[in-house]
Amino acid sequence: MSHSVKAVSTVRDLRHVTADWRSAGKTIALVPTMGALHSGHVSLVRQAKDRADKVVVSIFVNPTQFAPHEDLARYPRDEAGDHAKLTAAEADLVWSPSVEEMYPASFSTGIKAGSAAADLEGAFRPHHFDGVATVCAKLFNQVTPDVAIFGEKDYQQLAVLRQLVDDLNMPLKLIAAPTVRETDGLALSSRNAYLSEKERAIAPALYATITDAAEKIAIGTPFSVVTTDATARLVKAGFTKVDYIDIRDASTLSASVSPGKPLRILAAAWLGKTRLIDNVAAGSPS
Ligand code: AMP
């Protein structure tokens, strides 16, 4: 392949590239990632290309969104594979700062994520969304994108970032991209690489269970019955722990839902040492 996507790793080099683009009147889309890229990430790059002249993909495994007991040290990394995928996807620039570039020793400012971070993932990963909001605010200021693309796979993250952008009047538009799945329904995730063969065989039960829950909601089954049955089904399938299965207002993520408004079912469950999350749309019973 003759084309190879350009990569920069300092804010200074990044700004040179974006300044050239801006002076040529180009618009910019940002796709933030933590690398170990898969087809879900590539689908975001495709959406980005449809929405702007230039596409920047950031690759940064952000330490501040991991708790000390979480998987930061073993988070999958694949620099060469990522580069090849982004070259094939015709991204324009890879922004891959070091931890020291992103958080110099003098760094001391942080963003406290808003109310959308209060529960669900926030209850199990208390400082996670503060880390996500802070690094995304930095990425937005570094890249100055017109649009940023995020996956619905991390549905609550999207809600938190929408609040961030609205509350702080950030001059960019957030775009939500649908979840890309394996043929058996498992949502693509860099963390799927942790699954043993046996766990991988059980994993699609998460999507099957929440899809079935959405159908039960549509025929008017009480929410408490839906979530109790879904939890039991996951345990029976072999999930070792269910952190939550919850039915929420699709836009506010509030637990108090109004008739006729779109809903979202969100779930997090463990297979051994691996925590999987997923979510699907559900309609209110009419
Ligand atoms: P990550 O590298 O896991 O931080 O994800 C980077 C971006 O890719 C986030 O906006 C995710 O929501 C999105 N993403 C992750 N998995 C998928 C998927 N299976 N389909 C679509 N987008 C995804």
CSV table of C-alpha atoms and ligand atoms in Angstrom, one decimal:
chain,number,residue,atom,x,y,z
A,1,MET,CA,0.0,0.0,0.0
A,2,SER,CA,1.6,3.3,-0.9
A,3,HIS,CA,-0.5,5.6,1.4
A,4,SER,CA,0.2,5.4,5.1
A,5,VAL,CA,-1.7,7.4,7.6
A,6,LYS,CA,0.4,10.2,9.2
A,7,ALA,CA,0.8,10.0,13.0
A,8,VAL,CA,1.7,12.7,15.5
A,9,SER,CA,2.4,12.4,19.2
A,10,THR,CA,2.9,16.0,20.4
A,11,VAL,CA,0.4,18.8,20.7
A,12,ARG,CA,2.8,21.0,18.8
A,13,ASP,CA,2.9,18.7,15.8
A,14,LEU,CA,-0.8,18.2,15.9
A,15,ARG,CA,-1.5,21.9,15.9
A,16,HIS,CA,0.7,22.4,12.8
A,17,VAL,CA,-1.4,19.9,10.9
A,18,THR,CA,-4.7,21.2,12.0
A,19,ALA,CA,-3.7,24.8,11.4
A,20,ASP,CA,-2.8,23.9,7.8
A,21,TRP,CA,-6.2,22.3,7.4
A,22,ARG,CA,-8.0,25.2,8.9
A,23,SER,CA,-6.2,27.7,6.7
A,24,ALA,CA,-7.3,25.6,3.7
A,25,GLY,CA,-10.9,25.8,4.9
A,26,LYS,CA,-11.2,22.1,5.8
A,27,THR,CA,-13.5,20.8,8.4
A,28,ILE,CA,-12.3,18.2,11.0
A,29,ALA,CA,-13.9,15.1,12.5
A,30,LEU,CA,-12.4,13.4,15.6
A,31,VAL,CA,-12.8,9.7,16.5
A,32,PRO,CA,-11.5,9.2,20.1
A,33,THR,CA,-10.4,5.6,20.8
A,34,MET,CA,-8.2,3.6,23.1
A,35,GLY,CA,-6.7,1.6,20.3
A,36,ALA,CA,-6.8,-2.2,19.7
A,37,LEU,CA,-9.0,-1.2,16.9
A,38,HIS,CA,-11.8,-3.4,15.5
A,39,SER,CA,-14.5,-3.0,12.9
A,40,GLY,CA,-16.6,-1.0,15.4
A,41,HIS,CA,-14.0,1.7,15.5
A,42,VAL,CA,-13.5,1.5,11.7
A,43,SER,CA,-17.3,2.2,11.3
A,44,LEU,CA,-16.8,5.4,13.3
A,45,VAL,CA,-14.0,6.4,10.9
A,46,ARG,CA,-16.3,5.8,8.0
A,47,GLN,CA,-19.0,8.0,9.6
A,48,ALA,CA,-16.4,10.7,10.3
A,49,LYS,CA,-15.3,10.7,6.7
A,50,ASP,CA,-18.9,11.4,5.6
A,51,ARG,CA,-19.2,14.3,7.9
A,52,ALA,CA,-15.9,16.3,7.6
A,53,ASP,CA,-13.0,16.9,5.1
A,54,LYS,CA,-10.4,15.5,7.5
A,55,VAL,CA,-10.5,12.7,10.0
A,56,VAL,CA,-8.3,12.5,13.1
A,57,VAL,CA,-8.4,9.3,15.1
A,58,SER,CA,-6.9,9.6,18.6
A,59,ILE,CA,-5.4,6.6,20.3
A,60,PHE,CA,-4.8,7.1,24.0
A,61,VAL,CA,-5.4,4.6,26.8
A,62,ASN,CA,-6.4,7.1,29.3
A,63,PRO,CA,-5.2,6.2,32.8
A,64,THR,CA,-7.5,8.6,34.6
A,65,GLN,CA,-10.6,6.6,33.6
A,66,PHE,CA,-9.3,3.4,35.1
A,67,ALA,CA,-9.6,2.6,38.8
A,68,PRO,CA,-6.4,1.2,40.5
A,69,HIS,CA,-7.9,-2.4,40.5
A,70,GLU,CA,-9.0,-2.2,36.8
A,71,ASP,CA,-7.3,-3.5,33.6
A,72,LEU,CA,-5.1,-0.5,32.6
A,73,ALA,CA,-1.9,-2.5,32.7
A,74,ARG,CA,-3.3,-5.4,30.6
A,75,TYR,CA,-5.5,-3.3,28.3
A,76,PRO,CA,-4.8,-4.6,24.7
A,77,ARG,CA,-2.5,-2.6,22.6
A,78,ASP,CA,-1.7,-3.2,18.9
A,79,GLU,CA,0.1,-0.2,17.4
A,80,ALA,CA,1.0,-1.9,14.1
A,81,GLY,CA,-2.5,-3.3,13.6
A,82,ASP,CA,-4.2,0.0,14.4
A,83,HIS,CA,-1.9,1.8,11.9
A,84,ALA,CA,-2.7,-0.7,9.2
A,85,LYS,CA,-6.5,-0.5,9.9
A,86,LEU,CA,-6.5,3.3,9.9
A,87,THR,CA,-4.4,3.4,6.7
A,88,ALA,CA,-7.0,1.1,5.0
A,89,ALA,CA,-9.8,3.2,6.3
A,90,GLU,CA,-8.1,6.3,4.9
A,91,ALA,CA,-8.1,8.3,8.1
A,92,ASP,CA,-6.0,11.5,7.7
A,93,LEU,CA,-4.2,11.6,11.0
A,94,VAL,CA,-3.5,9.5,14.1
A,95,TRP,CA,-3.1,11.5,17.3
A,96,SER,CA,-1.3,9.2,19.8
A,97,PRO,CA,0.1,11.3,22.7
A,98,SER,CA,2.1,9.7,25.4
A,99,VAL,CA,0.8,9.8,29.0
A,100,GLU,CA,3.4,12.5,29.8
A,101,GLU,CA,2.3,14.6,26.8
A,102,MET,CA,-1.4,14.3,27.9
A,103,TYR,CA,-0.7,14.7,31.6
A,104,PRO,CA,2.6,16.5,32.3
A,105,ALA,CA,3.8,16.4,35.9
A,106,SER,CA,2.3,19.9,36.4
A,107,PHE,CA,-1.3,18.8,35.3
A,108,SER,CA,-3.9,19.5,38.0
A,109,THR,CA,-7.2,20.4,36.5
A,110,GLY,CA,-10.1,18.0,36.1
A,111,ILE,CA,-13.7,17.9,35.0
A,112,LYS,CA,-16.4,16.5,37.2
A,113,ALA,CA,-18.9,14.7,34.9
A,114,GLY,CA,-22.5,15.7,35.2
A,115,SER,CA,-25.7,14.1,36.4
A,116,ALA,CA,-25.7,11.5,33.6
A,117,ALA,CA,-22.7,9.9,35.3
A,118,ALA,CA,-24.4,9.4,38.6
A,119,ASP,CA,-25.4,5.8,38.4
A,120,LEU,CA,-25.3,2.6,36.2
A,121,GLU,CA,-21.6,2.6,35.2
A,122,GLY,CA,-21.0,5.5,37.6
A,123,ALA,CA,-22.1,3.3,40.6
A,124,PHE,CA,-19.6,0.6,39.7
A,125,ARG,CA,-16.8,2.8,38.4
A,126,PRO,CA,-17.1,5.9,40.6
A,127,HIS,CA,-14.4,8.2,38.9
A,128,HIS,CA,-14.6,6.7,35.4
A,129,PHE,CA,-16.7,9.4,33.8
A,130,ASP,CA,-14.7,12.2,35.4
A,131,GLY,CA,-11.6,10.7,33.6
A,132,VAL,CA,-13.6,10.3,30.4
A,133,ALA,CA,-14.9,13.9,30.5
A,134,THR,CA,-11.5,15.4,31.3
A,135,VAL,CA,-9.7,13.5,28.5
A,136,CYS,CA,-12.4,14.3,26.0
A,137,ALA,CA,-12.3,18.0,26.9
A,138,LYS,CA,-8.6,17.9,26.3
A,139,LEU,CA,-8.9,16.0,23.0
A,140,PHE,CA,-11.6,18.5,21.9
A,141,ASN,CA,-9.3,21.4,22.7
A,142,GLN,CA,-6.3,19.8,21.1
A,143,VAL,CA,-7.9,18.7,17.9
A,144,THR,CA,-10.6,21.4,17.7
A,145,PRO,CA,-13.0,19.2,15.7
A,146,ASP,CA,-16.2,20.3,14.1
A,147,VAL,CA,-17.7,16.9,14.9
A,148,ALA,CA,-16.7,14.0,17.2
A,149,ILE,CA,-18.1,10.5,16.6
A,150,PHE,CA,-18.8,8.1,19.6
A,151,GLY,CA,-20.3,4.7,19.6
A,152,GLU,CA,-23.7,3.8,21.1
A,153,LYS,CA,-21.9,0.8,22.5
A,154,ASP,CA,-20.9,3.1,25.4
A,155,TYR,CA,-24.3,4.6,25.6
A,156,GLN,CA,-23.9,6.3,29.0
A,157,GLN,CA,-20.6,7.8,27.9
A,158,LEU,CA,-22.5,9.5,25.1
A,159,ALA,CA,-25.0,11.0,27.5
A,160,VAL,CA,-22.2,12.2,29.8
A,161,LEU,CA,-20.3,13.8,26.8
A,162,ARG,CA,-23.5,15.4,25.5
A,163,GLN,CA,-23.9,17.1,28.9
A,164,LEU,CA,-20.2,18.1,28.8
A,165,VAL,CA,-20.5,19.7,25.4
A,166,ASP,CA,-23.8,21.4,26.2
A,167,ASP,CA,-22.9,22.6,29.7
A,168,LEU,CA,-19.5,24.0,28.7
A,169,ASN,CA,-20.7,25.4,25.4
A,170,MET,CA,-18.1,23.5,23.5
A,171,PRO,CA,-18.2,24.4,19.8
A,172,LEU,CA,-18.6,20.9,18.3
A,173,LYS,CA,-21.3,18.5,17.4
A,174,LEU,CA,-21.4,14.9,18.8
A,175,ILE,CA,-22.6,12.1,16.5
A,176,ALA,CA,-23.7,8.7,17.8
A,177,ALA,CA,-22.9,5.7,15.8
A,178,PRO,CA,-24.7,2.3,16.1
A,179,THR,CA,-23.0,-0.7,17.7
A,180,VAL,CA,-21.2,-3.1,15.4
A,181,ARG,CA,-21.7,-6.7,16.4
A,182,GLU,CA,-20.3,-10.2,15.6
A,183,THR,CA,-22.7,-12.4,13.7
A,184,ASP,CA,-23.8,-14.0,16.9
A,185,GLY,CA,-24.8,-10.6,18.4
A,186,LEU,CA,-21.8,-10.0,20.7
A,187,ALA,CA,-20.9,-6.3,20.5
A,188,LEU,CA,-17.3,-5.8,19.2
A,189,SER,CA,-15.1,-4.7,22.0
A,190,SER,CA,-11.3,-4.5,22.5
A,191,ARG,CA,-12.0,-6.3,25.8
A,192,ASN,CA,-13.4,-9.4,24.0
A,193,ALA,CA,-9.8,-10.4,23.5
A,194,TYR,CA,-9.7,-11.3,27.3
A,195,LEU,CA,-12.4,-14.0,26.9
A,196,SER,CA,-11.5,-17.7,27.1
A,197,GLU,CA,-13.1,-19.9,24.4
A,198,LYS,CA,-15.7,-21.0,26.9
A,199,GLU,CA,-16.5,-17.4,28.0
A,200,ARG,CA,-16.7,-16.3,24.3
A,201,ALA,CA,-19.3,-19.0,23.7
A,202,ILE,CA,-21.4,-17.6,26.6
A,203,ALA,CA,-20.9,-13.9,25.8
A,204,PRO,CA,-23.6,-13.5,23.1
A,205,ALA,CA,-26.2,-14.3,25.8
A,206,LEU,CA,-25.9,-10.7,26.9
A,207,TYR,CA,-27.2,-9.2,23.7
A,208,ALA,CA,-29.8,-12.0,23.3
A,209,THR,CA,-31.1,-11.3,26.8
A,210,ILE,CA,-31.5,-7.6,26.5
A,211,THR,CA,-33.0,-7.9,23.0
A,212,ASP,CA,-35.5,-10.3,24.5
A,213,ALA,CA,-36.1,-7.9,27.3
A,214,ALA,CA,-36.9,-5.2,24.8
A,215,GLU,CA,-39.5,-7.4,23.2
A,216,LYS,CA,-41.1,-8.1,26.6
A,217,ILE,CA,-41.3,-4.4,27.4
A,218,ALA,CA,-43.0,-3.8,24.0
A,219,ILE,CA,-45.8,-6.2,25.1
A,220,GLY,CA,-46.3,-4.5,28.4
A,221,THR,CA,-44.4,-6.8,30.8
A,222,PRO,CA,-43.7,-4.9,34.1
A,223,PHE,CA,-40.1,-3.6,34.2
A,224,SER,CA,-39.4,-5.4,37.5
A,225,VAL,CA,-40.3,-8.7,35.9
A,226,VAL,CA,-38.3,-8.0,32.8
A,227,THR,CA,-35.1,-7.1,34.7
A,228,THR,CA,-35.5,-10.0,37.3
A,229,ASP,CA,-36.0,-12.6,34.4
A,230,ALA,CA,-33.1,-11.1,32.4
A,231,THR,CA,-30.7,-11.3,35.4
A,232,ALA,CA,-31.7,-14.9,36.0
A,233,ARG,CA,-31.2,-15.8,32.4
A,234,LEU,CA,-27.6,-14.3,32.3
A,235,VAL,CA,-26.7,-16.2,35.5
A,236,LYS,CA,-28.1,-19.4,34.0
A,237,ALA,CA,-26.1,-18.8,30.8
A,238,GLY,CA,-22.9,-18.7,32.8
A,239,PHE,CA,-22.3,-15.0,33.6
A,240,THR,CA,-20.5,-14.9,37.0
A,241,LYS,CA,-22.0,-11.6,38.2
A,242,VAL,CA,-24.6,-9.1,36.9
A,243,ASP,CA,-23.7,-5.6,37.9
A,244,TYR,CA,-27.0,-4.2,36.5
A,245,ILE,CA,-29.7,-4.5,33.9
A,246,ASP,CA,-31.8,-1.3,33.9
A,247,ILE,CA,-34.5,0.2,31.8
A,248,ARG,CA,-34.1,4.0,31.4
A,249,ASP,CA,-35.3,7.0,29.4
A,250,ALA,CA,-33.3,6.8,26.2
A,251,SER,CA,-32.3,10.5,26.2
A,252,THR,CA,-31.9,11.4,29.9
A,253,LEU,CA,-31.1,8.0,31.2
A,254,SER,CA,-33.5,8.8,34.1
A,255,ALA,CA,-35.1,5.9,35.8
A,256,SER,CA,-38.4,7.7,35.8
A,257,VAL,CA,-39.8,7.1,32.3
A,258,SER,CA,-42.9,8.5,30.7
A,259,PRO,CA,-45.4,6.5,28.5
A,260,GLY,CA,-44.6,6.6,24.8
A,261,LYS,CA,-41.0,7.9,25.2
A,262,PRO,CA,-38.1,5.8,23.8
A,263,LEU,CA,-36.4,3.6,26.3
A,264,ARG,CA,-32.9,2.1,26.6
A,265,ILE,CA,-32.0,-1.2,28.3
A,266,LEU,CA,-28.4,-1.1,29.6
A,267,ALA,CA,-26.6,-4.0,31.1
A,268,ALA,CA,-23.2,-4.8,32.6
A,269,ALA,CA,-22.1,-8.3,33.5
A,270,TRP,CA,-19.0,-10.3,34.3
A,271,LEU,CA,-17.6,-13.4,32.6
A,272,GLY,CA,-14.8,-14.4,35.0
A,273,LYS,CA,-12.4,-11.5,35.0
A,274,THR,CA,-14.0,-9.7,32.0
A,275,ARG,CA,-16.7,-7.2,32.4
A,276,LEU,CA,-19.0,-6.7,29.3
A,277,ILE,CA,-21.5,-3.9,28.7
A,278,ASP,CA,-24.2,-3.6,26.1
A,279,ASN,CA,-27.4,-1.8,25.5
A,280,VAL,CA,-30.4,-1.8,23.1
A,281,ALA,CA,-33.3,0.5,22.3
A,282,ALA,CA,-36.8,-0.4,23.6
A,283,GLY,CA,-40.1,1.2,23.0
A,284,SER,CA,-42.6,2.0,25.7
A,285,PRO,CA,-45.7,-0.2,25.6
A,286,SER,CA,-48.5,1.7,23.8
B,1,AMP,P1,-12.8,2.5,23.0
B,1,AMP,O1,-11.6,2.3,22.2
B,1,AMP,O2,-13.4,1.2,23.6
B,1,AMP,O3,-12.7,3.6,24.0
B,1,AMP,O4,-13.9,3.0,22.0
B,1,AMP,C1,-13.7,4.1,21.2
B,1,AMP,C2,-15.0,4.4,20.5
B,1,AMP,O5,-15.5,3.3,19.7
B,1,AMP,C3,-16.1,4.8,21.5
B,1,AMP,O6,-16.9,5.8,21.0
B,1,AMP,C4,-16.9,3.5,21.5
B,1,AMP,O7,-18.3,3.7,21.9
B,1,AMP,C5,-16.8,3.0,20.1
B,1,AMP,N1,-17.0,1.6,19.9
B,1,AMP,C6,-16.5,0.6,20.7
B,1,AMP,N2,-17.0,-0.6,20.3
B,1,AMP,C7,-17.9,-0.3,19.3
B,1,AMP,C8,-18.8,-1.1,18.5
B,1,AMP,N3,-18.8,-2.5,18.7
B,1,AMP,N4,-19.5,-0.6,17.6
B,1,AMP,C9,-19.5,0.8,17.4
B,1,AMP,N5,-18.7,1.6,18.1
B,1,AMP,C10,-17.9,1.1,19.1
